[in-house]
Coordinates of C-alpha atoms and ligand atoms in Angstrom, one line a residue:
M1 CA 55.9 102.9 80.0
H2 CA 55.3 105.1 83.0
H3 CA 56.6 102.3 85.3
H4 CA 59.9 102.3 83.4
K5 CA 60.5 105.9 84.2
F6 CA 59.7 105.3 87.8
N7 CA 62.4 102.6 88.0
D8 CA 65.2 104.9 86.9
F9 CA 67.8 106.0 89.4
P10 CA 67.7 109.8 89.9
T11 CA 70.0 111.7 87.5
D12 CA 71.9 113.2 90.5
F13 CA 72.3 109.8 92.2
L14 CA 75.7 109.5 93.8
W15 CA 77.3 106.4 92.2
G16 CA 80.2 106.0 94.6
A17 CA 82.8 103.9 96.3
A18 CA 84.4 104.2 99.7
S19 CA 87.5 103.7 101.8
A20 CA 88.9 104.7 105.2
A21 CA 92.2 106.4 106.1
Y22 CA 93.8 103.5 108.1
Q23 CA 92.8 100.9 105.5
V24 CA 94.4 102.6 102.5
E25 CA 96.7 105.5 103.3
G26 CA 99.8 103.9 104.8
A27 CA 102.4 106.6 105.5
W28 CA 101.6 106.0 109.1
D29 CA 104.2 108.4 110.5
A30 CA 104.8 110.7 107.5
D31 CA 104.8 114.5 107.5
G32 CA 104.1 114.9 111.2
K33 CA 101.3 112.4 111.7
G34 CA 100.9 111.1 115.3
P35 CA 100.2 107.5 116.1
S36 CA 96.5 106.3 116.2
V37 CA 95.3 103.6 118.5
W38 CA 95.4 101.3 115.5
D39 CA 99.1 102.0 114.8
I40 CA 99.8 100.7 118.3
F41 CA 97.2 97.9 118.6
T42 CA 98.1 96.1 115.4
K43 CA 101.7 95.7 116.6
L44 CA 100.6 93.8 119.7
P45 CA 101.0 90.0 119.2
G46 CA 97.9 88.1 118.0
K47 CA 95.6 91.0 117.5
T48 CA 95.1 90.9 113.7
F49 CA 95.3 88.3 110.9
E50 CA 98.9 87.3 110.6
G51 CA 99.9 90.5 112.4
S52 CA 98.9 92.6 109.4
N53 CA 98.9 96.4 109.9
G54 CA 98.4 99.7 108.0
D55 CA 101.9 101.0 108.1
V56 CA 102.0 100.9 104.3
A57 CA 98.4 99.7 103.6
V58 CA 97.9 100.3 99.9
D59 CA 100.1 103.4 99.9
H60 CA 97.2 105.7 98.9
Y61 CA 99.0 108.6 100.6
H62 CA 101.7 108.5 98.0
R63 CA 99.4 107.4 95.1
V64 CA 96.5 109.8 95.4
E65 CA 96.8 111.1 91.8
E66 CA 96.9 107.6 90.4
D67 CA 94.0 106.4 92.4
V68 CA 91.8 109.4 91.6
A69 CA 92.6 109.0 87.9
L70 CA 91.3 105.4 88.2
M71 CA 88.1 106.7 89.9
A72 CA 87.7 109.2 87.0
E73 CA 88.2 106.5 84.4
M74 CA 85.5 104.5 86.1
G75 CA 83.1 107.4 86.0
L76 CA 82.6 107.6 89.8
K77 CA 80.3 110.4 90.9
A78 CA 81.3 110.2 94.6
Y79 CA 84.2 109.0 96.7
R80 CA 83.8 108.5 100.4
F81 CA 87.0 108.6 102.4
S82 CA 87.9 109.4 106.0
V83 CA 90.3 111.9 107.5
S84 CA 92.9 110.6 109.9
W85 CA 92.5 112.7 113.1
P86 CA 96.1 112.1 114.2
R87 CA 97.3 113.4 110.8
I88 CA 95.6 116.7 111.6
F89 CA 96.3 116.8 115.4
P90 CA 99.2 114.5 116.1
N91 CA 98.4 114.7 119.8
G92 CA 94.7 114.7 119.4
R93 CA 94.4 118.4 120.2
G94 CA 96.6 121.5 120.4
E95 CA 98.9 122.2 117.5
V96 CA 97.4 121.6 114.1
N97 CA 99.6 119.8 111.6
E98 CA 99.4 121.8 108.4
A99 CA 101.0 119.0 106.3
G100 CA 98.2 116.7 107.3
L101 CA 95.5 119.2 106.1
A102 CA 97.5 119.7 102.9
F103 CA 97.2 116.0 102.0
Y104 CA 93.4 116.2 102.1
D105 CA 93.5 119.5 100.1
R106 CA 95.3 117.5 97.4
L107 CA 92.8 114.6 97.5
I108 CA 89.7 116.8 97.6
D109 CA 90.9 119.2 94.9
S110 CA 91.8 116.3 92.7
L111 CA 88.4 114.7 93.2
I112 CA 86.6 118.0 92.4
A113 CA 88.8 118.6 89.3
H114 CA 87.5 115.2 88.0
G115 CA 83.9 116.0 88.9
I116 CA 83.8 113.5 91.7
E117 CA 81.8 114.5 94.8
P118 CA 83.8 114.1 98.0
V119 CA 82.0 112.4 100.9
L120 CA 84.2 113.1 104.0
T121 CA 84.1 110.9 107.0
L122 CA 85.3 112.7 110.2
Y123 CA 86.0 109.5 112.2
H124 CA 86.7 106.0 111.0
W125 CA 88.2 104.5 114.2
D126 CA 91.7 105.9 114.1
L127 CA 91.6 107.8 117.4
P128 CA 94.9 109.6 118.3
Q129 CA 96.8 107.3 120.7
A130 CA 97.6 110.5 122.8
L131 CA 93.9 110.9 123.8
Q132 CA 93.7 107.2 124.7
D133 CA 96.7 107.6 126.9
E134 CA 95.7 110.9 128.4
Y135 CA 92.1 110.2 129.5
G136 CA 91.0 106.9 128.0
G137 CA 89.6 108.2 124.7
W138 CA 85.8 107.6 124.4
E139 CA 85.5 106.8 128.1
D140 CA 86.0 110.5 129.1
R141 CA 83.7 113.4 128.3
R142 CA 86.8 115.5 127.5
I143 CA 86.8 113.9 124.1
I144 CA 83.6 115.8 123.2
D145 CA 85.5 119.1 123.1
D146 CA 88.6 117.7 121.4
F147 CA 86.5 116.0 118.7
E148 CA 84.5 119.1 118.1
H149 CA 87.7 121.2 117.8
Y150 CA 89.1 118.7 115.2
C151 CA 85.8 118.6 113.3
V152 CA 85.5 122.4 113.2
T153 CA 89.0 122.6 111.9
L154 CA 87.9 120.5 108.9
Y155 CA 84.6 122.3 108.5
Q156 CA 86.5 125.6 108.2
R157 CA 89.0 124.2 105.8
F158 CA 86.6 122.3 103.5
A159 CA 83.2 123.9 103.9
G160 CA 83.2 125.4 100.4
K161 CA 84.3 122.2 98.8
V162 CA 82.7 119.3 100.6
K163 CA 78.9 119.0 100.8
Y164 CA 78.4 115.5 102.2
W165 CA 79.9 114.6 105.5
V166 CA 79.8 111.5 107.7
S167 CA 80.3 112.1 111.5
L168 CA 81.1 108.8 113.2
N169 CA 81.6 105.6 111.1
E170 CA 80.0 102.5 112.7
Q171 CA 80.0 103.7 116.3
N172 CA 78.0 100.5 117.0
Y173 CA 80.4 98.1 115.4
N174 CA 83.6 99.8 116.5
L175 CA 82.6 100.2 120.2
T176 CA 81.1 96.8 120.4
N177 CA 84.4 95.4 119.3
A178 CA 86.4 97.8 121.5
Y179 CA 84.5 97.4 124.7
Q180 CA 82.5 94.1 124.6
L181 CA 84.5 91.7 122.4
G182 CA 87.9 93.1 123.1
T183 CA 88.8 92.9 119.4
H184 CA 89.4 96.6 118.6
P185 CA 91.5 99.0 120.7
P186 CA 91.5 99.5 123.7
A187 CA 90.4 95.8 123.8
V188 CA 88.2 96.0 126.9
Q189 CA 85.5 93.4 127.7
D190 CA 83.1 95.2 130.1
R191 CA 79.5 96.0 129.3
K192 CA 79.1 98.8 131.7
R193 CA 82.1 100.6 130.3
F194 CA 80.8 99.8 126.8
F195 CA 77.5 101.6 127.4
A196 CA 79.2 104.5 129.1
A197 CA 81.7 105.1 126.3
N198 CA 78.9 104.6 123.7
H199 CA 76.9 107.3 125.4
I200 CA 79.8 109.8 125.3
A201 CA 80.2 109.0 121.6
F202 CA 76.5 110.0 121.1
L203 CA 77.2 113.3 122.8
A204 CA 80.2 113.9 120.6
N205 CA 78.3 113.0 117.5
A206 CA 75.5 115.4 118.4
R207 CA 77.9 118.2 119.3
V208 CA 79.7 118.1 116.0
I209 CA 76.4 118.0 114.1
K210 CA 75.3 121.1 115.9
A211 CA 78.6 122.8 115.1
F212 CA 78.2 121.7 111.5
R213 CA 75.1 123.8 111.0
Q214 CA 77.0 127.0 111.8
H215 CA 80.1 126.2 109.7
V216 CA 78.8 124.3 106.7
P217 CA 75.5 125.9 105.6
G218 CA 74.0 123.9 102.8
G219 CA 76.0 120.8 103.7
L220 CA 74.5 117.5 104.8
I221 CA 75.8 115.4 107.7
G222 CA 74.9 112.1 109.4
P223 CA 76.6 109.1 111.0
S224 CA 77.2 105.9 109.2
F225 CA 75.5 103.0 111.0
A226 CA 76.4 99.4 110.5
Y227 CA 72.9 98.1 110.0
S228 CA 72.4 94.4 110.2
P229 CA 68.6 94.1 110.2
A230 CA 67.4 91.4 112.6
Y231 CA 65.2 88.5 111.5
P232 CA 63.4 86.0 113.7
A233 CA 64.4 82.4 113.2
S234 CA 60.8 81.4 113.2
C235 CA 57.3 82.6 114.0
A236 CA 57.5 81.0 117.5
P237 CA 56.7 83.8 119.9
S238 CA 60.0 83.1 121.7
D239 CA 61.9 83.7 118.5
M240 CA 59.8 86.8 117.7
L241 CA 60.7 88.2 121.2
A242 CA 64.4 87.4 120.6
F243 CA 64.2 89.2 117.3
E244 CA 62.5 92.2 119.0
N245 CA 65.2 92.2 121.7
A246 CA 68.0 92.0 119.1
E247 CA 66.6 94.8 116.9
E248 CA 66.3 97.0 119.9
F249 CA 69.6 96.3 121.6
T250 CA 71.8 96.0 118.5
N251 CA 70.2 98.6 116.2
L252 CA 67.6 100.9 117.7
W253 CA 69.9 101.6 120.6
W254 CA 71.9 103.7 118.2
L255 CA 69.4 104.7 115.6
D256 CA 66.9 106.1 118.1
A257 CA 69.6 107.9 120.0
Y258 CA 70.9 109.6 116.8
C259 CA 67.5 110.4 115.3
F260 CA 65.1 110.8 118.2
G261 CA 67.5 111.7 121.0
R262 CA 66.3 108.9 123.3
Y263 CA 67.1 105.3 124.1
P264 CA 64.5 102.6 123.3
Q265 CA 62.3 101.7 126.2
A266 CA 62.7 98.0 126.9
A267 CA 66.5 98.0 126.4
L268 CA 66.9 100.9 128.8
A269 CA 64.7 99.3 131.4
Y270 CA 66.7 96.1 131.1
L271 CA 70.1 97.9 131.5
R272 CA 68.8 99.9 134.5
E273 CA 67.9 96.5 136.1
T274 CA 71.4 95.1 135.4
G275 CA 73.2 98.3 136.4
E276 CA 74.8 98.7 133.0
A277 CA 72.8 101.7 131.8
P278 CA 74.8 104.7 130.9
E279 CA 74.8 107.8 133.1
I280 CA 72.6 110.4 131.5
L281 CA 73.4 113.8 132.9
P282 CA 71.0 116.8 132.7
G283 CA 71.3 118.3 129.2
D284 CA 72.5 115.1 127.5
L285 CA 69.2 114.2 125.9
E286 CA 68.6 117.9 124.9
L287 CA 72.0 117.9 123.2
L288 CA 71.1 114.7 121.3
R289 CA 67.9 116.3 120.1
E290 CA 69.8 119.4 118.9
G291 CA 72.3 117.3 117.0
T292 CA 70.1 114.9 114.9
P293 CA 71.4 114.1 111.4
D294 CA 70.3 115.3 108.0
Y295 CA 70.5 111.8 106.6
I296 CA 71.5 108.4 107.8
G297 CA 74.5 106.7 106.3
V298 CA 73.9 103.0 106.0
N299 CA 76.7 100.4 105.9
Y300 CA 74.9 97.2 104.9
Y301 CA 76.6 93.8 104.5
Y302 CA 74.3 91.2 105.9
T303 CA 71.2 90.4 108.0
L304 CA 71.4 88.4 111.2
T305 CA 68.8 85.8 112.3
F306 CA 68.0 85.4 116.0
T307 CA 66.5 82.8 118.2
D308 CA 65.7 82.5 121.9
N309 CA 68.7 82.3 124.3
P310 CA 68.0 81.2 127.9
L311 CA 69.8 82.5 130.9
G312 CA 73.1 80.7 131.2
G313 CA 73.1 80.4 127.3
Q314 CA 75.4 81.7 124.6
T315 CA 77.5 84.8 125.2
M316 CA 79.1 87.3 122.8
Q317 CA 81.6 85.5 120.5
R318 CA 84.2 86.7 118.0
I319 CA 83.6 86.3 114.3
N320 CA 85.7 84.4 111.8
T321 CA 88.7 86.4 110.7
T322 CA 90.4 83.6 108.7
G323 CA 88.0 83.1 105.7
Q324 CA 87.5 79.5 106.8
K325 CA 83.8 79.1 106.1
G326 CA 81.6 77.8 108.8
T327 CA 83.9 78.8 111.8
T328 CA 81.8 81.6 113.2
P329 CA 80.0 80.5 116.4
S330 CA 76.6 81.6 117.6
S331 CA 76.8 84.8 119.6
G332 CA 74.3 86.5 121.9
V333 CA 73.2 87.8 125.3
P334 CA 71.8 85.2 127.7
G335 CA 68.1 85.8 128.4
L336 CA 67.7 88.1 125.3
Y337 CA 68.8 86.6 122.0
K338 CA 71.4 84.7 120.1
T339 CA 72.3 84.4 116.4
T340 CA 71.5 81.3 114.4
P341 CA 72.3 80.5 110.7
N342 CA 69.6 81.4 108.2
P343 CA 69.0 78.3 106.2
H344 CA 67.6 80.4 103.3
L345 CA 70.8 82.3 102.7
E346 CA 74.2 81.6 101.2
T347 CA 77.2 83.0 103.0
S348 CA 80.6 84.4 102.1
N349 CA 83.8 82.6 103.2
W350 CA 83.8 84.9 106.3
D351 CA 80.2 83.6 107.1
W352 CA 78.4 86.8 106.2
A353 CA 74.9 86.1 104.9
I354 CA 74.3 87.3 101.3
D355 CA 70.9 88.9 101.4
P356 CA 70.0 91.7 98.9
T357 CA 66.3 91.5 100.1
G358 CA 67.7 92.4 103.6
M359 CA 69.0 95.6 102.1
R360 CA 65.6 96.5 100.8
I361 CA 64.2 95.7 104.2
A362 CA 66.9 97.8 105.9
L363 CA 66.2 100.8 103.8
R364 CA 62.5 100.6 104.3
R365 CA 62.7 100.2 108.0
L366 CA 65.0 103.2 108.4
S367 CA 63.2 105.4 106.0
S368 CA 59.8 104.8 107.5
R369 CA 60.8 105.0 111.2
Y370 CA 63.0 108.1 110.9
G371 CA 61.7 109.9 107.8
L372 CA 65.2 110.9 106.7
P373 CA 67.0 110.5 103.4
L374 CA 69.5 107.6 103.3
M375 CA 72.8 107.1 101.7
I376 CA 74.5 103.7 101.3
T377 CA 77.9 104.6 102.6
E378 CA 79.2 101.0 102.4
N379 CA 78.1 97.7 100.8
G380 CA 80.3 95.1 99.2
L381 CA 81.7 91.6 99.3
G382 CA 84.9 90.6 100.9
E383 CA 86.4 87.6 99.2
F384 CA 89.6 85.8 98.2
D385 CA 90.4 87.2 94.7
K386 CA 92.9 85.6 92.3
L387 CA 95.2 87.4 89.9
T388 CA 95.0 84.9 87.1
A389 CA 97.7 84.1 84.5
D390 CA 96.1 86.5 82.0
G391 CA 96.9 89.3 84.5
Q392 CA 93.2 89.8 85.4
V393 CA 90.9 89.3 88.3
H394 CA 87.6 87.6 87.3
D395 CA 85.4 88.5 90.3
D396 CA 82.0 87.5 88.9
Y397 CA 80.8 86.7 92.5
R398 CA 81.4 90.3 93.4
I399 CA 79.5 91.6 90.3
A400 CA 76.6 89.3 91.3
Y401 CA 76.6 90.6 94.8
L402 CA 76.7 94.3 93.8
H403 CA 74.2 93.8 91.0
S404 CA 71.6 92.2 93.3
H405 CA 72.1 94.8 96.0
L406 CA 71.8 97.7 93.6
K407 CA 68.5 96.1 92.3
A408 CA 67.4 96.1 96.0
C409 CA 68.2 99.8 96.2
Q410 CA 66.1 100.4 93.1
E411 CA 63.2 98.5 94.7
A412 CA 63.6 100.4 97.9
M413 CA 63.3 103.6 96.0
Q414 CA 60.1 102.3 94.4
D415 CA 58.9 101.6 98.0
G416 CA 59.3 105.3 98.7
V417 CA 62.8 105.5 100.2
E418 CA 64.8 108.6 99.4
L419 CA 68.2 107.3 98.6
L420 CA 71.0 109.9 97.9
G421 CA 73.6 107.5 96.7
Y422 CA 75.4 104.2 96.9
C423 CA 79.1 103.9 97.9
A424 CA 80.4 100.4 97.3
W425 CA 83.0 99.2 99.7
S426 CA 85.7 99.6 98.5
F427 CA 87.4 101.4 95.6
T428 CA 90.8 99.7 95.8
D429 CA 91.5 96.7 97.8
I430 CA 92.1 97.7 101.4
L431 CA 93.5 96.4 104.7
S432 CA 90.6 94.7 106.4
W433 CA 91.1 95.6 110.1
L434 CA 91.1 92.1 111.6
N435 CA 91.2 90.0 108.4
G436 CA 94.4 91.3 106.8
Y437 CA 94.9 91.9 103.1
Q438 CA 93.5 88.5 101.9
K439 CA 89.9 89.7 102.4
R440 CA 89.5 91.9 99.4
Y441 CA 86.7 94.3 98.5
G442 CA 88.0 96.5 95.8
F443 CA 87.1 97.2 92.1
V444 CA 90.8 97.7 91.8
Y445 CA 93.1 94.9 92.9
V446 CA 96.3 95.9 94.7
D447 CA 99.2 93.6 94.3
R448 CA 100.2 93.0 98.0
D449 CA 99.6 90.4 100.7
E450 CA 100.4 90.2 104.4
Q451 CA 104.1 90.3 103.5
G452 CA 104.0 93.2 101.0
G453 CA 104.1 93.4 97.2
T454 CA 104.5 95.8 94.3
L455 CA 101.4 97.7 95.2
R456 CA 100.5 97.8 91.5
R457 CA 96.9 98.6 90.7
I458 CA 94.9 96.1 88.4
K459 CA 91.3 96.7 87.3
K460 CA 89.1 93.8 88.2
D461 CA 86.2 92.6 86.0
S462 CA 83.9 94.4 88.5
F463 CA 85.6 97.7 87.7
H464 CA 84.5 97.5 84.1
W465 CA 81.0 96.3 85.1
Y466 CA 80.5 99.2 87.5
Q467 CA 81.8 101.6 84.9
S468 CA 79.1 100.6 82.5
V469 CA 76.4 100.6 85.2
I470 CA 77.3 104.2 86.1
A471 CA 77.6 105.2 82.4
S472 CA 74.0 104.0 81.9
G473 CA 72.7 105.7 85.0
G474 CA 71.7 102.3 86.3
K475 CA 69.7 101.3 83.2
T476 CA 71.9 98.3 82.5
L477 CA 71.1 96.7 85.9
Ligands
BG6_501 C1 82.8 98.1 108.1 C2 83.9 99.1 108.1 O1 82.7 97.5 109.3 O2 82.9 97.0 107.2 C3 85.0 99.0 107.1 O3 83.4 100.4 108.2 C4 85.3 97.5 106.9 O4 86.1 99.7 107.6 C5 84.0 96.9 106.3 O5 86.4 97.2 106.2 C6 84.2 95.4 106.1 O6 84.5 94.7 107.2 P1 85.8 93.8 107.3 O7 85.9 93.3 108.7 O8 85.4 92.6 106.3 O9 86.9 94.6 106.8

């Protein structure tokens, strides 16, 4: 009997769903918005799946009321969205665009009117192109002041209305793509520049968290980290070492910097040896320690399994963006680690391992190392969905994915994790940055493909399923 009570989700659990500005809004140049780096990058030949871009996306900008009404019908308790920096500052800094702020007024007021807690992400990759052109974006420390000014503008506007804030979304994933793989703008492949830009992003993150304390008393802020927990391929000591290397280089490099204000020891020593370590100026680490988060946002999709990688071995490789299963190559850093398929796990058509236990492990590792509350800011399944002849979308595979991962959240809470909420990725279908419109995540199907469409909203089976989970407070899981 007592166990049953212990298993319940807390009554104030934030049952949520998420999105990001570029992936849903469209209206890319409406009402004074300036171009972001993605508005420019997606138009270069060969950069995205079939040249897809977010000019229209799913037209959320013009359909806010309709979309929030669907959220309310579903019973959502929280909605995570991001603000487009170039909508607020078309040139990245300088003159503020009042019309841009007014759009987010509408969205936030409408959420609140429906009893939905807004979770505001300050930065989900859509850097103003003006700042990229002016000083190279994240590669120049000038961005720290400009980002702070933009964030403080939002703090002042929304402090009374928004309690939960996300600083940087997936700095690790975004900058790895931007400066190592060359797959996100500015499409650089240079490890030294990668670690340098990444260090500056840490400073910017800490600076805006520091400023948050003054402007949003009672609010909570933290970064959203793309956490793919590392597994060893076997108990061979060489695989165990590869796993330790991978966890330290691909995860703790960010998490320790955010939460402890320092870089992990072995990775830093290695990078000093190779000459790729970031330049740490006096005051930098102090700033990191003054700007640690209130909670960690966790974006969890899959675990990665690692094995030994000799010098001269496998280098970093791009992932499958076509949905042709089995086309993602092994990727790694020679001398440190490389990925290998996990024979115990099924994968999606984009080769992402489906691993709910990995989510429990992720939450436990983070909670026990950092002692902070956690929020799942993203978790979901990208798949091909079919609008069937009956006018419905029967996404039972998505229901199975979400169900098993919510069970894992429940188990993690039994393990002592303080979990504030769960934002499924995504509410409506979205533009997947590199994978186009065919990789769908939503509870709500949007009738469009790479060519366009009616943009009509259609509730998937998963919509009704999540609606009943929320209504029961998780008891139907
Ligand atoms: C995260 C991002 O990387 O995962 C989202 O924060 C993204 O913006 C999501 O859409 C799923 O990734 P993808 O590449 O399948 O769209």
